[in-house]
C-alpha positions as MATLAB code, in Angstrom:
seq = 'MPTTKHPAAADLARPSDDAPRTGHVPRLDSRHLFGQGKSVQIEHEGKVYQLRVTRLGKLILTA';
ca = [
      60.841  -19.863  149.474;
      64.032  -21.037  147.686;
      66.923  -22.233  149.806;
      70.041  -20.092  149.583;
      73.323  -21.949  149.759;
      75.851  -19.982  151.760;
      79.490  -20.195  150.702;
      81.971  -21.691  153.128;
      83.659  -19.214  155.452;
      86.989  -19.976  153.777;
      85.509  -18.934  150.431;
      84.146  -15.720  151.939;
      87.542  -14.800  153.352;
      89.344  -15.078  150.011;
      89.813  -11.739  148.299;
      88.204  -11.582  144.891;
      90.419  -11.362  141.832;
      89.552   -7.688  141.383;
      90.238   -6.763  145.034;
      93.399   -4.780  145.730;
      96.099   -6.994  147.247;
      97.630   -4.402  149.547;
      95.700   -3.117  152.537;
      92.631   -5.231  151.718;
      90.799   -6.498  154.785;
      88.075   -9.033  153.943;
      84.620   -8.241  155.331;
      82.301  -11.129  156.187;
      78.583  -10.784  156.799;
      77.814  -12.573  160.067;
      74.571  -13.929  158.568;
      76.702  -15.999  156.190;
      78.750  -17.374  159.079;
      75.883  -18.140  161.464;
      73.010  -18.931  159.095;
      70.058  -19.723  161.368;
      72.313  -20.612  164.306;
      73.813  -18.573  167.112;
      77.339  -19.991  167.195;
      80.122  -21.312  164.978;
      83.386  -23.061  165.699;
      86.594  -21.657  164.247;
      89.798  -23.687  164.121;
      92.984  -21.632  164.325;
      96.467  -23.113  164.601;
      95.125  -26.396  165.962;
      92.874  -24.814  168.582;
      89.066  -24.601  168.330;
      87.309  -21.373  169.259;
      83.599  -20.658  169.534;
      82.132  -17.446  168.135;
      78.621  -16.814  169.414;
      75.925  -14.166  169.298;
      74.705  -12.892  172.693;
      71.112  -12.038  173.600;
      71.991   -8.390  172.912;
      73.322   -9.196  169.440;
      77.011   -8.787  170.301;
      79.729  -11.285  169.335;
      81.870  -13.187  171.823;
      84.874  -15.346  170.888;
      85.957  -17.950  173.445;
      88.613  -20.684  173.465;
];
């Protein structure tokens, strides 16, 4: 099976050139963020957060 390279989260969050600039909210597929894992770290304003998938498939963000 060929390996699929997932774009970086920053690339996924950028609106495409043809996306409307006003009122556009980017939508990210969690499979692209997590890959085969169950958690990712997100840095925001100098603080690192952890976004993880629970056993029930829900998302939890913690500092």
